[in-house]
Amino acid sequence: WSVALPLPAPPALQTAAAQADAARWMDGLVELGVSGVRVEIAYPWLTAAYHDRRASDEPGYALDADHVLRAYADVVRAARARGLGVTIVHQSRDAADAPDVAAYYEQVRTSGGPRTRYRDERGQEAVMIAGLLEPDALVMVSRPTVEARRFGDVDGAPVLDVSGWTRYIDQAGGRIRRLMRADAPRLLAGTDTGDDRAIVEGFAALGTLDGIDLRMLVIGDADADHLLRVADWADAVRRVAPGKSVTLGEAHLAYRDPTADGAAVEPAEGADAAAWAELDVRFLELLDVLAQDAGLAGVSLDSPAALFRPAPVEAPAGGTDVTPEIGPVGAALQLIAAR
C-alpha cells in the first residue's frame, strides 16, 4: 500500500514549511505501515524553456528547473530516510489551473513541430526524473486522454493520440534504460478506468514498460462498476503480457464527486464525517479484496487526510514536529497493511 503526498507546486514546495509539512505527512504514513509514497511532478516544471519564458515576462522571476528538481529531491530523500518507497507520477499540468502554464502551452502549440517538441520536452523531463531523483518506479503517463486535453489540441486534434503516447514511451523509456541500465526505475504507464481499455492493452504490449498503472476515480457510474473494471483490465493486461505487473495507482477515499471529474469537495464534519469514515473503511476492505482477487502488485490512495484525525494542523513558518493522529480509516488501513 502507498499514499499520494499532498505537495504544493513549486515554488511553494521549496519553502521550509512545505518540506516540514511533507515530512510530517510521511511520519504519519510510516506509523500506518504503508510501504511507499507517490509524488506527482508536472510538465513543464523541469523544462528550461518554460522558466526562460517566465523570466522574460516577469521581472524578478528566479526559479529554474534545477531549483525545482532540488525541492523534489529533498522530498525523495526524506522518504528514503523513513524507509518509504517512492513512485513518481509524471504528468502534464492543467493549463486551466495556471495562466503561466497556459501561456507556455500556447507557445509550444504555435511553434514549429509542436507534437515533436511536446514529446521531446516531456521525454527530457522523464530522463531527468529517472536519473537524478532515482525513484523506485516512474509512471510515464497516467491519463493520456486527459493529459492531452490539458495541453490543448494541435490543429484540431490531440497533441498525442494513442500511437503518439506509445512512441513517447518507447523513445523516453528506451533512453532511460540505455542510460541507467540495471539502475533504471520500474517504468509504468496506464490510464483511468473511465477511458478505453484498448489504451491499456496497447501499453501492455510495449517491451519498454515493466507494468501497467491504473487509476480509479470513482467506484461506479452510469456506465460501469469500476471495481469490476479494474479486475477485468488486469486480466486483459496479463493476456497480452503475462509477465507485466498491474497496480492500482489511484483510488480515492471520501469526498469524491463523480460529476466533477474526480474533483475533491469539502470534507464532512460531525455525524457526516463519521458516516464517511464508515464508508471509507468498507471501501478499504473492498480494495483489499480487489487487490488479492485481481492480483494487483500494489494499491495507492489519493486522499491521505481521510486517514488521520483530526485534520492535520497546518504547519506554521518553519514547520512542526507534530505527527497527525491516526483516525478510524487510518486504523483500518494499518490493520490491512500489516497482513
C-alpha positions as semicolon CSV with decimal commas, in nm:
position;residue;x (nm);y (nm);z (nm)
1;W;0,000;0,000;0,000
2;S;0,113;0,353;-0,075
3;V;-0,034;0,701;-0,040
4;A;-0,001;1,013;-0,253
5;L;0,179;1,302;-0,085
6;P;-0,020;1,629;-0,094
7;L;0,262;1,855;-0,208
8;P;0,226;2,219;-0,315
9;A;0,352;2,317;-0,657
10;P;0,685;2,496;-0,690
11;P;0,796;2,748;-0,579
12;A;0,594;2,683;-0,259
13;L;0,747;2,334;-0,235
14;Q;1,088;2,491;-0,181
15;T;0,992;2,654;0,148
16;A;1,097;2,509;0,483
17;A;0,732;2,494;0,592
18;A;0,632;2,288;0,288
19;Q;0,920;2,044;0,335
20;A;0,837;2,010;0,707
21;D;0,472;1,950;0,619
22;A;0,572;1,676;0,374
23;A;0,792;1,518;0,642
24;R;0,504;1,527;0,889
25;W;0,276;1,350;0,643
26;M;0,542;1,084;0,586
27;D;0,586;1,031;0,960
28;G;0,215;0,965;0,985
29;L;0,222;0,726;0,689
30;V;0,513;0,532;0,840
31;E;0,305;0,488;1,154
32;L;0,025;0,349;0,937
33;G;0,261;0,088;0,797
34;V;0,233;0,181;0,431
35;S;0,528;0,086;0,214
36;G;0,560;0,390;-0,007
37;V;0,453;0,731;-0,129
38;R;0,357;0,867;-0,469
39;V;0,487;1,203;-0,579
40;E;0,341;1,389;-0,877
41;I;0,570;1,607;-1,090
42;A;0,411;1,812;-1,364
43;Y;0,548;1,910;-1,703
44;P;0,673;2,179;-1,776
45;W;0,824;2,238;-1,429
46;L;1,155;2,074;-1,529
47;T;1,179;2,236;-1,874
48;A;1,426;2,525;-1,905
49;A;1,230;2,697;-2,184
50;Y;0,928;2,733;-1,957
51;H;1,130;2,911;-1,689
52;D;1,308;3,123;-1,951
53;R;0,971;3,244;-2,078
54;R;0,853;3,333;-1,728
55;A;1,179;3,513;-1,653
56;S;1,134;3,724;-1,968
57;D;0,772;3,807;-1,879
58;E;0,804;3,851;-1,501
59;P;1,075;4,080;-1,366
60;G;1,242;3,923;-1,064
61;Y;1,141;3,566;-1,153
62;A;1,430;3,350;-1,029
63;L;1,302;2,991;-1,037
64;D;1,459;2,739;-1,272
65;A;1,447;2,366;-1,339
66;D;1,742;2,297;-1,107
67;H;1,568;2,463;-0,812
68;V;1,252;2,262;-0,877
69;L;1,448;1,941;-0,906
70;R;1,627;2,005;-0,577
71;A;1,295;2,063;-0,398
72;Y;1,163;1,727;-0,516
73;A;1,498;1,564;-0,435
74;D;1,456;1,680;-0,074
75;V;1,116;1,507;-0,060
76;V;1,258;1,187;-0,207
77;R;1,548;1,188;0,042
78;A;1,306;1,236;0,330
79;A;1,101;0,939;0,210
80;R;1,410;0,721;0,175
81;A;1,524;0,818;0,526
82;R;1,196;0,679;0,658
83;G;1,221;0,354;0,462
84;L;0,944;0,451;0,219
85;G;0,949;0,352;-0,144
86;V;0,894;0,629;-0,398
87;T;0,684;0,622;-0,712
88;I;0,690;0,939;-0,922
89;V;0,396;1,015;-1,149
90;H;0,496;1,241;-1,437
91;Q;0,207;1,425;-1,597
92;S;0,116;1,749;-1,771
93;R;-0,008;2,031;-1,555
94;D;-0,359;2,150;-1,632
95;A;-0,335;2,484;-1,812
96;A;-0,669;2,584;-1,659
97;D;-0,501;2,594;-1,317
98;A;-0,205;2,814;-1,411
99;P;-0,206;3,108;-1,656
100;D;0,172;3,092;-1,692
101;V;0,149;2,727;-1,797
102;A;-0,134;2,810;-2,038
103;A;0,085;3,076;-2,200
104;Y;0,373;2,831;-2,235
105;Y;0,148;2,563;-2,386
106;E;0,027;2,820;-2,638
107;Q;0,388;2,897;-2,728
108;V;0,459;2,526;-2,782
109;R;0,140;2,473;-2,985
110;T;0,227;2,758;-3,220
111;S;0,593;2,661;-3,260
112;G;0,726;2,452;-3,543
113;G;0,655;2,082;-3,484
114;P;0,457;2,118;-3,160
115;R;0,392;1,745;-3,122
116;T;0,761;1,663;-3,150
117;R;0,852;1,943;-2,911
118;Y;0,594;1,832;-2,654
119;R;0,713;1,472;-2,676
120;D;1,080;1,572;-2,657
121;E;1,037;1,809;-2,363
122;R;0,835;1,560;-2,164
123;G;1,085;1,290;-2,251
124;Q;1,375;1,502;-2,130
125;E;1,192;1,563;-1,803
126;A;1,129;1,190;-1,763
127;V;1,501;1,118;-1,812
128;M;1,590;1,383;-1,551
129;I;1,342;1,238;-1,302
130;A;1,468;0,884;-1,350
131;G;1,838;0,968;-1,346
132;L;1,853;1,241;-1,083
133;L;1,571;1,152;-0,844
134;E;1,608;0,773;-0,882
135;P;1,255;0,668;-0,784
136;D;1,165;0,303;-0,744
137;A;0,906;0,345;-1,018
138;L;0,823;0,613;-1,273
139;V;0,473;0,640;-1,419
140;M;0,544;0,791;-1,759
141;V;0,181;0,872;-1,838
142;S;-0,119;0,810;-1,615
143;R;-0,417;0,952;-1,804
144;P;-0,322;1,003;-2,171
145;T;-0,658;1,131;-2,288
146;V;-0,686;1,380;-2,002
147;E;-0,324;1,489;-2,029
148;A;-0,364;1,566;-2,399
149;R;-0,677;1,765;-2,317
150;R;-0,488;1,962;-2,052
151;F;-0,232;2,069;-2,309
152;G;-0,487;2,162;-2,575
153;D;-0,544;2,048;-2,932
154;V;-0,297;2,100;-3,211
155;D;-0,467;2,167;-3,546
156;G;-0,794;2,037;-3,404
157;A;-0,653;1,706;-3,277
158;P;-0,490;1,588;-2,952
159;V;-0,123;1,674;-2,917
160;L;-0,060;1,299;-2,880
161;D;-0,302;1,021;-2,972
162;V;-0,253;0,663;-2,853
163;S;0,015;0,597;-3,115
164;G;0,187;0,921;-3,016
165;W;0,193;0,823;-2,650
166;T;0,327;0,481;-2,747
167;R;0,608;0,645;-2,941
168;Y;0,679;0,874;-2,647
169;I;0,704;0,581;-2,404
170;D;0,930;0,387;-2,637
171;Q;1,161;0,681;-2,702
172;A;1,187;0,824;-2,350
173;G;1,170;0,487;-2,177
174;G;1,430;0,344;-2,412
175;R;1,662;0,633;-2,339
176;I;1,620;0,583;-1,963
177;R;1,708;0,216;-1,998
178;R;2,013;0,284;-2,214
179;L;2,146;0,547;-1,973
180;M;2,068;0,374;-1,645
181;R;2,073;0,005;-1,744
182;A;2,015;-0,207;-1,433
183;D;1,964;0,106;-1,219
184;A;1,661;0,220;-1,417
185;P;1,337;0,254;-1,218
186;R;1,041;0,037;-1,298
187;L;0,868;0,207;-1,589
188;L;0,489;0,214;-1,580
189;A;0,204;0,369;-1,778
190;G;-0,172;0,341;-1,783
191;T;-0,498;0,530;-1,775
192;D;-0,810;0,571;-1,566
193;T;-1,094;0,321;-1,573
194;G;-1,324;0,572;-1,740
195;D;-1,106;0,560;-2,052
196;D;-1,070;0,298;-2,325
197;R;-0,938;-0,047;-2,233
198;A;-0,760;-0,061;-2,569
199;I;-0,514;0,201;-2,438
200;V;-0,415;-0,030;-2,153
201;E;-0,384;-0,329;-2,385
202;G;-0,165;-0,127;-2,623
203;F;0,062;-0,013;-2,341
204;A;0,082;-0,370;-2,208
205;A;0,232;-0,481;-2,540
206;L;0,525;-0,240;-2,505
207;G;0,850;-0,409;-2,406
208;T;0,973;-0,078;-2,266
209;L;0,727;-0,096;-1,977
210;D;0,752;-0,312;-1,666
211;G;0,390;-0,276;-1,572
212;I;0,053;-0,105;-1,605
213;D;-0,071;0,155;-1,358
214;L;-0,449;0,205;-1,342
215;R;-0,646;0,489;-1,187
216;M;-0,997;0,457;-1,046
217;L;-1,150;0,798;-0,988
218;V;-1,497;0,672;-0,894
219;I;-1,632;0,337;-0,774
220;G;-1,912;0,333;-1,027
221;D;-2,118;0,545;-1,261
222;A;-2,397;0,503;-1,512
223;D;-2,166;0,316;-1,749
224;A;-1,973;0,072;-1,534
225;D;-1,878;-0,077;-1,200
226;H;-1,520;0,045;-1,186
227;L;-1,410;-0,205;-0,922
228;L;-1,501;-0,484;-1,163
229;R;-1,339;-0,293;-1,447
230;V;-1,005;-0,286;-1,261
231;A;-1,016;-0,666;-1,231
232;D;-1,120;-0,705;-1,595
233;W;-0,843;-0,477;-1,720
234;A;-0,585;-0,653;-1,503
235;D;-0,686;-0,981;-1,670
236;A;-0,661;-0,814;-2,011
237;V;-0,306;-0,697;-1,935
238;R;-0,200;-1,047;-1,835
239;R;-0,345;-1,192;-2,153
240;V;-0,136;-0,950;-2,358
241;A;0,178;-0,963;-2,143
242;P;0,177;-1,234;-1,873
243;G;0,489;-1,102;-1,703
244;K;0,372;-0,745;-1,651
245;S;0,257;-0,620;-1,312
246;V;-0,066;-0,425;-1,263
247;T;-0,104;-0,163;-0,991
248;L;-0,399;0,050;-0,890
249;G;-0,218;0,380;-0,873
250;E;-0,506;0,599;-0,765
251;A;-0,812;0,523;-0,555
252;H;-0,994;0,796;-0,366
253;L;-1,111;0,795;-0,008
254;A;-1,402;1,022;0,085
255;Y;-1,526;1,348;-0,055
256;R;-1,526;1,250;-0,423
257;D;-1,786;1,389;-0,659
258;P;-1,825;1,169;-0,972
259;T;-1,987;1,459;-1,159
260;A;-1,675;1,675;-1,124
261;D;-1,412;1,456;-1,293
262;G;-1,294;1,335;-0,954
263;A;-1,258;1,682;-0,809
264;A;-1,244;1,697;-0,431
265;V;-1,521;1,857;-0,230
266;E;-1,503;1,979;0,126
267;P;-1,479;1,708;0,395
268;A;-1,781;1,644;0,609
269;E;-1,796;1,723;0,979
270;G;-1,962;1,572;1,285
271;A;-2,205;1,288;1,218
272;D;-2,149;1,316;0,845
273;A;-1,774;1,269;0,896
274;A;-1,841;0,953;1,098
275;A;-2,063;0,820;0,820
276;W;-1,798;0,892;0,559
277;A;-1,535;0,722;0,775
278;E;-1,750;0,409;0,797
279;L;-1,788;0,407;0,419
280;D;-1,415;0,459;0,374
281;V;-1,335;0,162;0,598
282;R;-1,567;-0,056;0,392
283;F;-1,407;0,079;0,074
284;L;-1,060;-0,011;0,201
285;E;-1,180;-0,365;0,270
286;L;-1,318;-0,382;-0,085
287;L;-0,986;-0,261;-0,224
288;D;-0,801;-0,525;-0,024
289;V;-1,022;-0,799;-0,167
290;L;-0,987;-0,650;-0,515
291;A;-0,607;-0,641;-0,487
292;Q;-0,597;-1,008;-0,395
293;D;-0,856;-1,130;-0,646
294;A;-0,716;-0,923;-0,935
295;G;-0,354;-0,998;-0,848
296;L;-0,260;-0,631;-0,812
297;A;0,101;-0,557;-0,725
298;G;0,000;-0,253;-0,522
299;V;-0,272;-0,003;-0,435
300;S;-0,221;0,369;-0,382
301;L;-0,465;0,600;-0,205
302;D;-0,510;0,960;-0,310
303;S;-0,678;1,112;-0,002
304;P;-0,430;1,100;0,288
305;A;-0,624;1,350;0,500
306;A;-0,904;1,094;0,538
307;L;-0,664;0,862;0,719
308;F;-0,598;1,092;1,012
309;R;-0,795;1,258;1,288
310;P;-0,830;1,541;1,345
311;A;-0,729;1,700;1,018
312;P;-0,354;1,766;1,045
313;V;-0,272;2,104;1,193
314;E;-0,137;2,349;0,938
315;A;0,239;2,381;0,975
316;P;0,350;2,725;1,096
317;A;0,651;2,901;0,947
318;G;0,946;2,672;0,993
319;G;0,730;2,361;1,018
320;T;0,620;2,146;1,309
321;D;0,718;1,810;1,453
322;V;0,359;1,711;1,531
323;T;0,264;1,383;1,362
324;P;-0,101;1,359;1,255
325;E;-0,320;1,139;1,472
326;I;-0,447;0,819;1,313
327;G;-0,824;0,814;1,265
328;P;-1,062;0,520;1,217
329;V;-0,990;0,497;0,844
330;G;-0,616;0,503;0,906
331;A;-0,653;0,236;1,174
332;A;-0,832;0,014;0,922
333;L;-0,553;0,067;0,670
334;Q;-0,297;-0,008;0,941
335;L;-0,456;-0,349;1,001
336;I;-0,483;-0,426;0,630
337;A;-0,124;-0,320;0,557
338;A;0,003;-0,543;0,839
339;R;-0,148;-0,858;0,690
